[in-house]
């Protein structure tokens, strides 16, 4: 091991995934994610149960990440962790763990903004994965956020537009709940949509500012539509599940694409990236690939494992801060509300 070898541990615990990752000079050596199945039973994340599950998972997850990377604690140069935004009880588990580990090893601590990390996942060293050049636009779509961000440098980001109510992941999950599908329903809507007709049913798109989003009206429209259909056909969902899922997905993805088009027109920036859990969606990936041909955009789509919450994105963000020697004091605290531009 030479002095140029930088090994960092990343820890993510902002919501319902406990994750740890080891990064070596920008390359991911391990990325362990423990999902919390407990929430499926309740149809959404229960904060109290999430923090308890993080407590149970964090030691084995960190242990596994080091083991898979083939290194020991003493080889680490710094500990990076998510300081926010997220659920306070969840963030506190990762924050306290990271602080204690850094203190006991006598190495620096690096706090990472979870929303910036989703975007910075694009800078993980990967073969055959091109990195977006600055400036680029990033559509950050997750269970908690929906934003169009202008990225001028690793840590220089500006929000151009965002949701005024529900996040797009919530729109997927709440629609799925109406259909009686388990939480999180986004991936299931994606799966069933593959077999359905996206034009079978129409839902109106909301009217908001050109780069802003609104999804709460769509959820209500879907609920009323289903209730109306069930009055004449109680088996409506069962008999039309694939078409309903395809139509919901088509509406949501069309809204996302419209807004990105507006942002490209407004800024003149044609480098478009996506990030966050919903960027795993197959339809948004397909439409962006098509836009490369049809509109001459360059699109950057993260590897599947770096879309939903993971510690690899925390580790790469920490690495970029490490290169600037941007370390945090042990007095650093978890912040439930933190914007991408802070
Ligand atoms: O980024 P993420 O893991 O957690 C947050 O920070 O919120 O995003 C989770 C969200 C959930 O709403 C989930 O349903 C959605 O991402 N999601 C998807 C797909 N995979 C995950 N939504 C649509 N299609 C998918 N394939
Ligand atoms: Zn996230």
Coordinates of C-alpha atoms and ligand atoms in Angstrom, one line a residue:
X1 CA 0.0 0.0 0.0
X2 CA 1.5 3.4 -1.0
X3 CA 0.8 6.9 0.2
X4 CA -1.2 7.4 -3.0
X5 CA -3.6 4.7 -2.0
X6 CA -6.7 6.3 -0.5
X7 CA -9.2 4.0 1.2
X8 CA -12.4 5.5 2.5
X9 CA -15.5 4.0 4.2
X10 CA -18.9 5.4 3.3
X11 CA -22.0 5.0 5.5
X12 CA -25.6 5.7 4.4
X13 CA -28.5 5.5 6.8
X14 CA -30.8 8.4 5.8
X15 CA -34.0 6.4 5.3
X16 CA -34.7 2.7 5.3
X17 CA -31.5 1.2 3.8
X18 CA -28.4 0.6 5.9
X19 CA -25.4 0.7 3.6
X20 CA -21.6 0.7 3.8
X21 CA -19.1 0.9 1.0
X22 CA -15.3 1.0 0.6
X23 CA -13.8 3.1 -2.1
X24 CA -10.2 3.0 -3.3
X25 CA -9.0 6.0 -5.3
X26 CA -12.5 6.6 -6.8
X27 CA -13.2 2.9 -7.5
X28 CA -15.8 1.0 -5.5
X29 CA -14.5 -2.2 -3.9
X30 CA -17.7 -3.1 -2.0
X31 CA -21.2 -1.7 -1.6
X32 CA -23.3 -3.6 0.9
X33 CA -27.0 -2.6 1.3
X34 CA -29.3 -4.1 3.9
X35 CA -32.9 -3.3 3.0
X36 CA -35.5 -3.1 5.8
X37 CA -38.3 -5.4 4.8
X38 CA -40.3 -4.5 8.0
X39 CA -41.9 -1.4 6.3
X40 CA -43.7 -3.4 3.5
X41 CA -46.2 -4.6 6.2
X42 CA -47.1 -1.0 7.0
X43 CA -47.3 0.3 3.4
X44 CA -44.5 2.9 4.0
X45 CA -41.4 3.7 6.0
X46 CA -42.1 3.8 9.8
X47 CA -39.4 6.1 11.2
X48 CA -39.1 4.5 14.7
X49 CA -38.7 1.0 13.1
X50 CA -36.2 2.4 10.6
X51 CA -33.8 3.7 13.3
X52 CA -34.1 0.4 15.2
X53 CA -33.3 -1.6 12.1
X54 CA -30.3 0.6 11.3
X55 CA -29.0 -0.1 14.9
X56 CA -29.2 -3.8 14.2
X57 CA -27.7 -3.7 10.7
X58 CA -24.9 -1.2 10.9
X59 CA -22.2 -3.3 12.5
X60 CA -22.6 -6.4 10.3
X61 CA -23.0 -4.2 7.1
X62 CA -19.8 -2.3 7.9
X63 CA -18.0 -5.5 8.7
X64 CA -19.1 -7.1 5.4
X65 CA -18.1 -4.0 3.4
X66 CA -14.5 -4.1 4.8
X67 CA -14.3 -7.9 4.3
X68 CA -15.5 -7.8 0.7
X69 CA -13.0 -5.0 0.0
X70 CA -10.3 -7.1 1.4
X71 CA -9.0 -4.4 3.8
X72 CA -8.9 -3.8 7.5
X73 CA -10.1 -0.9 9.6
X74 CA -6.5 0.3 10.1
X75 CA -6.1 0.7 6.3
X76 CA -8.9 3.4 6.2
X77 CA -7.9 7.1 5.5
X78 CA -11.3 8.6 6.5
X79 CA -14.9 7.9 7.3
X80 CA -17.7 9.5 5.2
X81 CA -21.3 9.5 6.2
X82 CA -24.7 11.0 5.2
X83 CA -25.5 13.9 7.5
X84 CA -28.8 14.7 5.8
X85 CA -31.4 15.1 4.5
X86 CA -33.5 12.3 5.8
X87 CA -35.2 10.9 8.9
X88 CA -33.6 12.2 12.0
X89 CA -33.6 8.9 13.9
X90 CA -32.1 7.1 10.9
X91 CA -29.4 9.8 10.3
X92 CA -28.4 9.7 13.9
X93 CA -27.4 6.1 13.8
X94 CA -25.0 6.6 10.9
X95 CA -23.7 9.9 12.2
X96 CA -22.9 8.6 15.7
X97 CA -21.4 5.4 14.3
X98 CA -19.2 7.3 11.8
X99 CA -18.0 9.8 14.5
X100 CA -17.1 7.1 16.9
X101 CA -15.3 5.1 14.3
X102 CA -13.3 8.1 13.0
X103 CA -12.4 9.1 16.6
X104 CA -11.3 5.6 17.6
X105 CA -9.1 5.2 14.5
X106 CA -7.8 8.8 14.7
X107 CA -8.7 9.5 11.1
X108 CA -10.8 12.4 9.5
X109 CA -14.5 12.5 9.3
X110 CA -16.3 13.7 6.1
X111 CA -20.0 14.6 6.1
X112 CA -21.9 14.1 2.8
X113 CA -25.2 15.6 1.6
X114 CA -27.4 12.7 0.4
X115 CA -28.9 14.7 -2.4
X116 CA -25.5 15.7 -3.8
X117 CA -24.4 12.1 -3.4
X118 CA -27.2 10.8 -5.7
X119 CA -25.8 13.1 -8.4
X120 CA -22.1 12.5 -7.6
X121 CA -22.6 8.7 -8.1
X122 CA -22.0 9.6 -11.8
X123 CA -18.3 10.2 -10.9
X124 CA -17.6 6.6 -9.6
X125 CA -14.7 5.2 -11.7
X126 CA -16.4 2.5 -13.8
X127 CA -15.4 0.9 -17.1
X128 CA -17.6 1.8 -20.0
X129 CA -19.4 4.5 -18.0
X130 CA -19.0 8.0 -19.3
X131 CA -18.9 10.9 -16.8
X132 CA -21.0 14.0 -17.4
X133 CA -19.0 17.2 -18.2
X134 CA -19.7 20.4 -16.3
X135 CA -22.2 22.1 -16.6
X136 CA -24.8 19.4 -16.8
X137 CA -28.5 19.1 -15.8
X138 CA -29.5 16.4 -13.4
X139 CA -33.0 15.1 -12.9
X140 CA -32.9 13.9 -9.3
X141 CA -35.9 11.6 -8.7
X142 CA -36.4 9.7 -5.5
X143 CA -38.9 8.8 -2.9
X144 CA -38.3 12.1 -1.1
X145 CA -37.3 14.5 -3.9
X146 CA -38.0 15.6 -7.4
X147 CA -35.6 18.3 -8.7
X148 CA -33.9 19.5 -11.8
X149 CA -30.5 20.6 -10.7
X150 CA -27.9 22.6 -12.7
X151 CA -24.5 21.1 -11.8
X152 CA -21.6 23.5 -12.5
X153 CA -19.0 21.7 -10.4
X154 CA -18.8 18.7 -7.9
X155 CA -20.2 20.9 -5.1
X156 CA -21.7 23.8 -7.0
X157 CA -25.3 22.9 -7.6
X158 CA -28.4 25.0 -8.2
X159 CA -32.0 23.9 -8.1
X160 CA -33.8 25.1 -11.2
X161 CA -37.1 23.4 -10.4
X162 CA -38.7 21.0 -7.9
X163 CA -41.9 19.5 -6.8
X164 CA -44.4 21.7 -5.0
X165 CA -46.1 18.7 -3.3
X166 CA -45.3 14.9 -3.6
X167 CA -42.1 13.5 -4.9
X168 CA -42.2 11.3 -8.0
X169 CA -41.3 8.2 -6.0
X170 CA -44.3 8.9 -3.8
X171 CA -46.5 9.2 -6.9
X172 CA -45.3 5.7 -7.9
X173 CA -45.7 4.2 -4.4
X174 CA -49.1 5.8 -3.6
X175 CA -50.5 4.8 -7.0
X176 CA -49.3 1.3 -6.4
X177 CA -51.0 1.3 -2.9
X178 CA -54.3 2.3 -4.6
X179 CA -53.8 -0.8 -6.8
X180 CA -53.2 -2.9 -3.7
X181 CA -49.5 -3.5 -4.5
X182 CA -47.0 -3.7 -1.6
X183 CA -44.5 -1.0 -0.6
X184 CA -42.3 0.2 -2.4
X185 CA -44.6 -0.1 -5.4
X186 CA -42.4 1.8 -7.9
X187 CA -40.5 -1.2 -9.1
X188 CA -43.7 -3.3 -9.4
X189 CA -45.5 -0.6 -11.5
X190 CA -42.4 -0.7 -13.8
X191 CA -42.5 -4.5 -14.0
X192 CA -46.2 -4.8 -14.8
X193 CA -46.1 -1.8 -17.2
X194 CA -43.8 -3.8 -19.5
X195 CA -46.8 -6.0 -20.3
X196 CA -49.5 -3.3 -20.7
X197 CA -50.7 -0.6 -23.1
X198 CA -49.4 2.8 -22.0
X199 CA -52.2 4.5 -23.9
X200 CA -55.1 2.4 -22.4
X201 CA -56.1 5.1 -19.9
X202 CA -55.4 8.8 -19.8
X203 CA -54.6 10.9 -16.8
X204 CA -54.3 14.7 -17.1
X205 CA -50.9 16.3 -16.5
X206 CA -50.8 19.0 -13.8
X207 CA -50.2 22.7 -14.7
X208 CA -47.3 24.2 -12.8
X209 CA -44.2 26.4 -13.7
X210 CA -42.2 25.0 -16.6
X211 CA -39.5 23.4 -14.5
X212 CA -41.6 22.6 -11.4
X213 CA -43.5 19.4 -10.7
X214 CA -46.8 18.5 -8.9
X215 CA -47.9 14.9 -8.3
X216 CA -50.6 15.1 -5.6
X217 CA -53.4 15.8 -8.1
X218 CA -52.4 12.8 -10.2
X219 CA -52.6 10.5 -7.3
X220 CA -56.2 11.8 -6.5
X221 CA -57.1 11.4 -10.2
X222 CA -56.0 7.8 -10.2
X223 CA -57.9 7.1 -7.0
X224 CA -61.2 8.6 -8.4
X225 CA -60.7 6.8 -11.7
X226 CA -60.3 3.4 -10.0
X227 CA -63.2 3.9 -7.6
X228 CA -65.5 4.9 -10.6
X229 CA -64.5 1.9 -12.6
X230 CA -64.9 -0.5 -9.7
X231 CA -68.5 0.6 -9.3
X232 CA -69.4 -1.1 -12.6
X233 CA -66.7 -3.8 -12.5
X234 CA -65.4 -4.8 -9.0
X235 CA -62.6 -6.8 -10.8
X236 CA -61.4 -3.8 -12.7
X237 CA -57.9 -3.7 -11.2
X238 CA -57.4 -7.4 -11.5
X239 CA -58.5 -7.5 -15.1
X240 CA -56.6 -4.4 -16.2
X241 CA -53.5 -4.3 -13.9
X242 CA -50.9 -4.2 -16.7
X243 CA -52.7 -1.5 -18.7
X244 CA -53.3 0.6 -15.6
X245 CA -49.6 0.3 -14.6
X246 CA -48.4 1.2 -18.1
X247 CA -50.7 4.2 -18.3
X248 CA -49.6 5.5 -14.9
X249 CA -46.0 5.1 -15.7
X250 CA -46.5 6.7 -19.1
X251 CA -48.1 9.7 -17.5
X252 CA -45.4 10.1 -14.8
X253 CA -42.5 9.7 -17.2
X254 CA -44.0 12.0 -19.8
X255 CA -44.3 14.7 -17.1
X256 CA -40.6 14.2 -16.2
X257 CA -39.5 14.3 -19.8
X258 CA -41.5 17.5 -20.5
X259 CA -39.8 19.3 -17.6
X260 CA -36.3 18.2 -18.6
X261 CA -37.1 19.5 -22.2
X262 CA -38.1 22.8 -20.7
X263 CA -34.8 23.0 -18.7
X264 CA -32.7 22.1 -21.7
X265 CA -34.5 24.9 -23.7
X266 CA -34.1 27.4 -20.8
X267 CA -30.4 26.7 -20.1
X268 CA -29.1 25.5 -23.5
X269 CA -27.4 22.7 -21.6
X270 CA -27.8 19.4 -23.5
X271 CA -25.9 17.1 -21.1
X272 CA -28.6 15.4 -19.1
X273 CA -28.1 13.0 -16.1
X274 CA -30.6 11.2 -13.9
X275 CA -30.1 10.2 -10.3
X276 CA -32.1 8.8 -7.4
X277 CA -34.2 5.7 -6.8
X278 CA -36.7 6.4 -9.7
X279 CA -33.8 6.6 -12.2
X280 CA -33.9 2.8 -12.0
X281 CA -37.2 3.0 -13.9
X282 CA -36.9 1.3 -17.3
X283 CA -39.2 3.8 -19.2
X284 CA -37.3 6.9 -18.2
X285 CA -34.1 5.2 -19.2
X286 CA -35.6 4.3 -22.6
X287 CA -36.9 7.8 -23.2
X288 CA -33.6 9.4 -22.4
X289 CA -31.8 7.0 -24.7
X290 CA -34.3 8.0 -27.4
X291 CA -33.7 11.7 -26.7
X292 CA -30.0 11.2 -27.5
X293 CA -31.0 10.4 -31.0
X294 CA -34.0 12.6 -31.5
X295 CA -32.8 15.8 -29.7
X296 CA -29.1 15.4 -29.8
X297 CA -28.8 15.3 -26.0
X298 CA -26.0 13.4 -24.2
X299 CA -27.6 11.4 -21.4
X300 CA -25.9 9.9 -18.4
X301 CA -27.7 7.0 -16.7
X302 CA -26.2 5.6 -13.5
X303 CA -25.6 1.9 -13.0
X304 CA -28.6 0.2 -11.5
X305 CA -26.9 -0.4 -8.1
X306 CA -26.1 3.3 -7.7
X307 CA -29.7 4.5 -8.2
X308 CA -31.6 3.6 -5.0
X309 CA -30.0 4.5 -1.7
X310 CA -26.5 3.1 -1.4
X311 CA -23.2 4.0 0.4
X312 CA -21.1 3.9 -2.8
X313 CA -22.5 7.3 -3.7
X314 CA -21.6 8.5 -0.2
X315 CA -18.0 7.1 -0.6
X316 CA -17.4 8.8 -4.0
X317 CA -18.7 12.1 -2.6
X318 CA -16.4 11.7 0.4
X319 CA -13.5 10.9 -1.9
X320 CA -14.1 14.1 -3.9
X321 CA -14.1 16.1 -0.6
X322 CA -11.0 14.2 0.7
X323 CA -9.1 15.4 -2.4
X324 CA -9.9 18.9 -1.2
X325 CA -9.1 18.0 2.4
X326 CA -12.7 19.1 3.2
X327 CA -13.1 17.4 6.6
X328 CA -15.8 17.8 9.3
X329 CA -15.4 18.4 13.0
X330 CA -16.6 15.8 15.5
X331 CA -19.2 18.4 16.5
X332 CA -20.9 17.9 13.1
X333 CA -24.6 17.1 13.5
X334 CA -27.3 15.2 11.5
X335 CA -29.6 17.6 9.6
X336 CA -33.1 16.3 8.6
X337 CA -33.5 19.2 6.2
X338 CA -30.6 19.9 3.8
X339 CA -30.8 21.2 0.3
X340 CA -28.7 20.1 -2.6
X341 CA -27.2 23.6 -2.9
X342 CA -25.8 23.7 0.7
Ligands
LIG1 O1 -33.5 7.2 -3.8 P1 -34.3 6.2 -3.1 O2 -33.8 4.8 -2.9 O3 -34.7 6.6 -1.7 C1 -35.0 8.0 -1.4 O4 -34.0 8.7 -1.1 O5 -36.2 8.3 -1.4 O6 -35.7 6.1 -3.9 C2 -36.7 5.2 -3.6 C3 -37.9 5.4 -4.5 C4 -39.2 4.7 -4.1 O7 -40.2 5.6 -4.2 C5 -39.3 3.6 -5.2 O8 -40.6 3.2 -5.4 C6 -38.7 4.2 -6.4 O9 -37.6 4.9 -5.9 N1 -38.2 3.3 -7.4 C7 -38.8 3.2 -8.6 C8 -38.1 2.1 -9.3 N2 -37.2 1.6 -8.5 C9 -37.2 2.4 -7.3 N3 -39.8 3.9 -9.2 C10 -40.2 3.5 -10.4 N4 -39.6 2.5 -11.2 C11 -38.6 1.8 -10.6 N5 -38.0 0.9 -11.4
LIG2 ZN1 -32.1 8.8 -1.8

